[in-house]
Amino acid sequence: MILAVDVGNTRIKAAVFEDNTLLESFVFLKTALEKSIENILEKYKNTTHLVIASVSDVEKQAFISFKDAVNIHFVSQTDPFPFVNCYETPQTLGIDRMVLAAGAILQYPNQNRLVIDAGTCVTYDFIDENDNYLGGAISPGLRLRYESLHHFTAKLPLLTLEKPKRFIGKSTSESIHSGVVNGLVFEIEGCIAEIKGQYSKFIIILTGGDSVFLAKRLKNTIFANSNFLLESLNQTFQYKIKND
Ligand SMILES: Nc1ncnc2c1ncn2[C@@H]1O[C@H](COP(=O)(O)OP(=O)(O)O)[C@@H](O)[C@H]1O
Ligand SMILES: CC(C)(COP(=O)(O)O)[C@@H](O)C(=O)NCCC(=O)O
Ligand SMILES: [K+]
């Protein structure tokens, strides 16, 4: 069994896999990292490997207490990945985006793919049918948009995510919900339209903490899967074992 751990900038997501089957998934905060992993390993005693991808400031050291119980692998740029990396600064590419690209290739072979991860940030990653990782885009995620409107102004309240009542906001809060939610929906649809101008066919995978909320509001056919990064992490590790 493998315990895959995705350390994002907001939350930590983890899942236990038996081969390609996800047995259970978990979400927790950085402050609960050690205790949560300990509980999972206690419940799934047959776990042999802990596979971690981190884009946060959580370092290898945070997992050191588990080193006698399981093999620990921190996914890094030096691992084998199933794509040609065409990013001009490959050394600065987020490890989460590399794992997503690998997962897109391994789960959806021989086709163009757009992966959208709506987390703290929204990341867009495009991998063509010849398995070239071409790059993409980074923009603020939903919660970050609400927080920055509040943080950088004197008068705007901090709101939490809500579906807009109507497009033309009739109050400060309606205007904020409309701007934040519709703004991101238009951005995603605009990005998809832009890529459609360049590639006639591609699949779209939507993941991240806001994927379910956003999928309901998008016109395009999209594979929304909140566990896509964890599944990809498991597959990237299997790929490493086969190709190292
Ligand atoms: N309990 C929660 N705490 C924080 N964010 C949440 C929660 N539930 C849903 N979200 C949404 O999830 C998004 C963060 O997604 P997530 O995939 O966890 O980010 P990351 O991978 O960057 O840590 C936020 O924009 C927020 O709207
Ligand atoms: C863009 C990100 C902050 C997204 O992180 P997340 O929203 O998943 O927490 C992360 O992929 C990252 O730190 N990337 C490095 C820059 C790059 O990918 O070019
Ligand atoms: K993201």
Short mmCIF file of C-alpha atoms and ligand atoms in Angstrom, two decimals:
data_model
loop_
_atom_site.label_atom_id
_atom_site.label_comp_id
_atom_site.label_asym_id
_atom_site.label_seq_id
_atom_site.Cartn_x
_atom_site.Cartn_y
_atom_site.Cartn_z
CA MET A 1 0.00 0.00 0.00
CA ILE A 2 1.08 3.53 -0.79
CA LEU A 3 0.18 6.65 1.16
CA ALA A 4 0.27 9.60 -1.26
CA VAL A 5 0.52 13.07 0.29
CA ASP A 6 -0.09 16.31 -1.64
CA VAL A 7 1.12 19.35 0.30
CA GLY A 8 -0.58 22.39 -1.26
CA ASN A 9 -0.38 26.01 -0.14
CA THR A 10 -3.73 25.83 1.70
CA ARG A 11 -4.24 22.23 2.80
CA ILE A 12 -2.69 18.81 2.79
CA LYS A 13 -4.51 16.04 0.92
CA ALA A 14 -3.60 12.39 1.38
CA ALA A 15 -4.86 9.04 0.12
CA VAL A 16 -4.09 5.37 0.63
CA PHE A 17 -3.74 3.29 -2.55
CA GLU A 18 -3.70 -0.45 -3.09
CA ASP A 19 -2.22 -0.66 -6.62
CA ASN A 20 -4.46 1.71 -8.59
CA THR A 21 -7.40 1.65 -6.18
CA LEU A 22 -7.91 4.58 -3.85
CA LEU A 23 -9.02 3.15 -0.50
CA GLU A 24 -9.57 6.36 1.48
CA SER A 25 -8.70 10.03 1.21
CA PHE A 26 -8.01 12.64 3.89
CA VAL A 27 -7.69 16.44 4.14
CA PHE A 28 -5.89 18.26 6.96
CA LEU A 29 -3.90 21.37 7.78
CA LYS A 30 -0.14 21.68 8.09
CA THR A 31 -0.45 22.04 11.86
CA ALA A 32 -2.01 18.54 12.05
CA LEU A 33 0.48 16.90 9.67
CA GLU A 34 2.31 14.51 11.98
CA LYS A 35 -0.73 13.38 13.95
CA SER A 36 -2.81 12.83 10.80
CA ILE A 37 -0.13 10.74 9.07
CA GLU A 38 0.36 8.76 12.26
CA ASN A 39 -3.39 8.00 12.42
CA ILE A 40 -3.52 6.94 8.76
CA LEU A 41 -0.51 4.63 9.16
CA GLU A 42 -2.08 3.20 12.29
CA LYS A 43 -5.27 2.40 10.35
CA TYR A 44 -3.52 1.13 7.20
CA LYS A 45 -0.79 -1.00 8.73
CA ASN A 46 0.19 -2.53 5.36
CA THR A 47 1.44 0.82 4.05
CA THR A 48 4.96 0.35 2.72
CA HIS A 49 5.62 3.70 1.01
CA LEU A 50 4.97 7.33 1.81
CA VAL A 51 5.09 9.40 -1.40
CA ILE A 52 5.05 13.17 -0.98
CA ALA A 53 4.78 16.11 -3.38
CA SER A 54 5.09 19.52 -1.73
CA VAL A 55 4.80 23.04 -3.15
CA SER A 56 4.61 24.46 0.35
CA ASP A 57 7.28 25.09 2.98
CA VAL A 58 6.74 21.60 4.43
CA GLU A 59 10.13 19.91 4.06
CA LYS A 60 11.42 16.33 4.27
CA GLN A 61 12.23 16.92 7.92
CA ALA A 62 8.49 17.02 8.78
CA PHE A 63 8.20 13.30 7.87
CA ILE A 64 11.38 12.10 9.55
CA SER A 65 9.58 10.35 12.42
CA PHE A 66 8.02 7.86 9.95
CA LYS A 67 11.30 6.78 8.36
CA ASP A 68 11.56 3.52 10.30
CA ALA A 69 7.95 2.51 9.62
CA VAL A 70 7.77 3.18 5.84
CA ASN A 71 9.94 4.06 2.83
CA ILE A 72 9.70 7.79 2.23
CA HIS A 73 9.94 9.31 -1.23
CA PHE A 74 9.79 13.07 -1.82
CA VAL A 75 8.87 13.54 -5.49
CA SER A 76 11.36 15.87 -7.16
CA GLN A 77 12.43 17.20 -10.54
CA THR A 78 15.12 14.50 -10.77
CA ASP A 79 12.51 11.69 -10.82
CA PRO A 80 11.63 10.18 -14.20
CA PHE A 81 8.54 11.82 -15.77
CA PRO A 82 6.74 10.53 -18.88
CA PHE A 83 6.95 13.84 -20.82
CA VAL A 84 9.38 16.10 -22.60
CA ASN A 85 9.55 19.25 -20.51
CA CYS A 86 9.32 22.29 -22.81
CA TYR A 87 9.06 24.83 -19.94
CA GLU A 88 11.82 27.41 -20.39
CA THR A 89 12.54 27.39 -16.65
CA PRO A 90 12.05 23.69 -15.78
CA GLN A 91 13.86 24.19 -12.46
CA THR A 92 11.09 26.55 -11.27
CA LEU A 93 8.12 24.46 -12.46
CA GLY A 94 5.87 23.40 -9.56
CA ILE A 95 6.22 19.73 -8.66
CA ASP A 96 2.40 19.55 -8.41
CA ARG A 97 2.11 20.64 -12.05
CA MET A 98 4.67 18.00 -13.10
CA VAL A 99 2.73 15.31 -11.24
CA LEU A 100 -0.56 16.46 -12.82
CA ALA A 101 1.02 16.35 -16.28
CA ALA A 102 2.35 12.84 -15.63
CA GLY A 103 -1.09 11.71 -14.41
CA ALA A 104 -2.79 13.17 -17.48
CA ILE A 105 -0.45 11.20 -19.76
CA LEU A 106 -0.70 7.94 -17.83
CA GLN A 107 -4.51 8.09 -17.44
CA TYR A 108 -5.33 9.60 -20.86
CA PRO A 109 -2.69 8.37 -23.35
CA ASN A 110 -2.23 9.63 -26.93
CA GLN A 111 -4.32 12.78 -26.82
CA ASN A 112 -3.98 16.49 -26.13
CA ARG A 113 -4.79 17.35 -22.51
CA LEU A 114 -5.50 20.50 -20.52
CA VAL A 115 -5.26 20.11 -16.74
CA ILE A 116 -6.84 22.82 -14.58
CA ASP A 117 -6.09 22.69 -10.85
CA ALA A 118 -8.31 25.13 -8.91
CA GLY A 119 -6.54 25.30 -5.55
CA THR A 120 -4.88 28.22 -3.76
CA CYS A 121 -3.83 29.22 -7.25
CA VAL A 122 -5.46 28.09 -10.46
CA THR A 123 -2.89 26.36 -12.63
CA TYR A 124 -3.39 25.51 -16.29
CA ASP A 125 -1.12 22.88 -17.84
CA PHE A 126 -1.14 21.69 -21.42
CA ILE A 127 0.40 18.41 -22.57
CA ASP A 128 0.11 17.58 -26.26
CA GLU A 129 -0.62 14.17 -27.82
CA ASN A 130 3.12 13.57 -28.30
CA ASP A 131 3.64 13.98 -24.56
CA ASN A 132 5.33 17.36 -24.71
CA TYR A 133 4.63 19.39 -21.57
CA LEU A 134 4.14 22.84 -23.07
CA GLY A 135 3.42 25.00 -19.99
CA GLY A 136 0.28 26.96 -19.16
CA ALA A 137 -0.81 29.68 -16.77
CA ILE A 138 -1.07 30.58 -13.07
CA SER A 139 -3.75 32.84 -11.59
CA PRO A 140 -5.27 33.46 -8.13
CA GLY A 141 -7.71 30.82 -6.84
CA LEU A 142 -11.21 31.60 -5.56
CA ARG A 143 -10.34 32.07 -1.90
CA LEU A 144 -7.27 34.10 -2.81
CA ARG A 145 -9.48 36.42 -4.89
CA TYR A 146 -11.88 37.00 -1.99
CA GLU A 147 -8.96 37.54 0.40
CA SER A 148 -7.06 39.94 -1.84
CA LEU A 149 -10.13 42.13 -2.42
CA HIS A 150 -10.43 42.46 1.36
CA HIS A 151 -6.73 42.71 2.13
CA PHE A 152 -5.82 45.41 -0.39
CA THR A 153 -8.83 47.70 0.10
CA ALA A 154 -10.26 49.68 3.02
CA LYS A 155 -13.95 49.00 2.38
CA LEU A 156 -14.37 45.49 1.04
CA PRO A 157 -15.42 42.81 3.55
CA LEU A 158 -13.92 39.34 3.61
CA LEU A 159 -16.55 37.00 2.20
CA THR A 160 -16.56 33.26 1.84
CA LEU A 161 -17.39 31.44 -1.37
CA GLU A 162 -21.05 31.58 -2.40
CA LYS A 163 -22.76 31.11 -5.73
CA PRO A 164 -23.70 34.53 -7.16
CA LYS A 165 -27.45 35.26 -6.92
CA ARG A 166 -27.44 37.18 -10.19
CA PHE A 167 -24.93 38.47 -12.68
CA ILE A 168 -25.52 42.17 -12.00
CA GLY A 169 -24.69 42.49 -8.29
CA LYS A 170 -27.10 44.74 -6.38
CA SER A 171 -24.98 45.16 -3.23
CA THR A 172 -21.33 45.07 -2.21
CA SER A 173 -21.50 41.39 -1.35
CA GLU A 174 -23.44 40.46 -4.49
CA SER A 175 -20.92 42.42 -6.57
CA ILE A 176 -17.98 40.64 -4.94
CA HIS A 177 -19.50 37.17 -5.41
CA SER A 178 -20.36 37.99 -9.02
CA GLY A 179 -16.89 39.38 -9.76
CA VAL A 180 -14.96 36.58 -8.08
CA VAL A 181 -16.98 33.58 -9.24
CA ASN A 182 -17.98 34.79 -12.71
CA GLY A 183 -14.51 36.24 -13.19
CA LEU A 184 -12.90 32.84 -12.71
CA VAL A 185 -15.57 31.03 -14.75
CA PHE A 186 -14.96 33.45 -17.66
CA GLU A 187 -11.21 33.03 -17.25
CA ILE A 188 -11.45 29.24 -17.48
CA GLU A 189 -13.82 29.41 -20.45
CA GLY A 190 -11.55 31.98 -22.11
CA CYS A 191 -8.52 29.75 -21.61
CA ILE A 192 -10.36 26.77 -23.10
CA ALA A 193 -11.52 28.88 -26.07
CA GLU A 194 -7.97 30.13 -26.67
CA ILE A 195 -6.59 26.57 -26.75
CA LYS A 196 -9.46 25.46 -29.02
CA GLY A 197 -8.15 27.99 -31.53
CA GLN A 198 -4.83 26.12 -31.57
CA TYR A 199 -5.80 22.47 -31.04
CA SER A 200 -8.97 21.02 -32.50
CA LYS A 201 -9.27 18.24 -29.95
CA PHE A 202 -8.19 17.96 -26.33
CA ILE A 203 -9.57 16.64 -23.09
CA ILE A 204 -10.01 18.82 -20.01
CA ILE A 205 -9.32 17.57 -16.49
CA LEU A 206 -10.43 19.80 -13.62
CA THR A 207 -9.16 19.21 -10.09
CA GLY A 208 -8.40 21.03 -6.82
CA GLY A 209 -10.46 22.20 -3.84
CA ASP A 210 -12.81 24.32 -5.99
CA SER A 211 -13.26 21.85 -8.85
CA VAL A 212 -16.72 20.59 -7.90
CA PHE A 213 -18.06 24.13 -7.40
CA LEU A 214 -16.59 25.30 -10.71
CA ALA A 215 -17.51 22.25 -12.81
CA LYS A 216 -21.21 22.98 -12.25
CA ARG A 217 -20.73 26.43 -13.77
CA LEU A 218 -18.69 25.57 -16.86
CA LYS A 219 -20.16 24.97 -20.30
CA ASN A 220 -17.52 22.54 -21.56
CA THR A 221 -17.36 18.79 -21.01
CA ILE A 222 -14.88 18.40 -18.23
CA PHE A 223 -13.61 15.48 -16.16
CA ALA A 224 -13.93 16.93 -12.63
CA ASN A 225 -11.99 14.80 -10.20
CA SER A 226 -10.92 16.20 -6.81
CA ASN A 227 -8.53 13.27 -6.34
CA PHE A 228 -6.72 13.65 -9.64
CA LEU A 229 -3.48 14.96 -8.09
CA LEU A 230 -3.39 12.15 -5.52
CA GLU A 231 -4.12 9.54 -8.21
CA SER A 232 -1.39 11.10 -10.36
CA LEU A 233 1.04 10.99 -7.45
CA ASN A 234 0.43 7.27 -7.04
CA GLN A 235 0.89 6.73 -10.80
CA THR A 236 4.02 8.90 -10.97
CA PHE A 237 5.54 6.77 -8.23
CA GLN A 238 4.63 3.50 -10.02
CA TYR A 239 6.19 5.00 -13.17
CA LYS A 240 9.38 5.80 -11.23
CA ILE A 241 9.62 2.24 -9.89
CA LYS A 242 9.33 0.87 -13.45
CA ASN A 243 11.72 3.36 -15.06
CA ASP A 244 14.47 4.03 -12.51
N1 LIG B 1 -12.16 23.75 4.37
C1 LIG B 1 -11.57 24.47 3.41
N2 LIG B 1 -10.48 25.23 3.73
C2 LIG B 1 -9.85 25.96 2.79
N3 LIG B 1 -10.23 25.99 1.50
C3 LIG B 1 -11.29 25.25 1.13
C4 LIG B 1 -12.01 24.46 2.07
N4 LIG B 1 -13.01 23.82 1.39
C5 LIG B 1 -12.90 24.20 0.10
N5 LIG B 1 -11.90 25.08 -0.06
C6 LIG B 1 -11.54 25.69 -1.36
O1 LIG B 1 -10.40 25.03 -1.82
C7 LIG B 1 -9.49 25.94 -2.41
C8 LIG B 1 -8.09 25.45 -2.08
O2 LIG B 1 -7.96 24.20 -2.72
P1 LIG B 1 -6.85 23.14 -2.39
O3 LIG B 1 -6.88 22.17 -3.51
O4 LIG B 1 -6.99 22.62 -1.01
O5 LIG B 1 -5.54 24.07 -2.45
P2 LIG B 1 -4.00 23.72 -2.33
O6 LIG B 1 -3.76 22.45 -3.11
O7 LIG B 1 -3.35 24.90 -2.96
O8 LIG B 1 -3.68 23.57 -0.87
C9 LIG B 1 -9.82 27.34 -1.88
O9 LIG B 1 -9.85 28.27 -2.96
C10 LIG B 1 -11.21 27.17 -1.25
O10 LIG B 1 -12.21 27.91 -1.94
C1 LIG B 2 1.57 27.73 -8.86
C2 LIG B 2 1.63 26.99 -7.53
C3 LIG B 2 1.87 28.00 -6.41
C4 LIG B 2 0.27 26.28 -7.30
O1 LIG B 2 0.18 25.80 -5.98
P1 LIG B 2 -1.23 25.38 -5.29
O2 LIG B 2 -2.28 26.29 -5.76
O3 LIG B 2 -1.51 23.98 -5.78
O4 LIG B 2 -0.98 25.38 -3.82
C5 LIG B 2 2.76 25.89 -7.57
O5 LIG B 2 2.57 25.05 -8.67
C6 LIG B 2 4.13 26.52 -7.65
O6 LIG B 2 4.69 26.94 -6.65
N1 LIG B 2 4.70 26.62 -8.88
C7 LIG B 2 6.00 27.18 -9.13
C8 LIG B 2 5.99 28.09 -10.35
C9 LIG B 2 5.65 27.41 -11.67
O7 LIG B 2 5.01 26.34 -11.70
O8 LIG B 2 6.10 27.93 -12.70
K K B 3 -3.22 24.68 -8.06
#
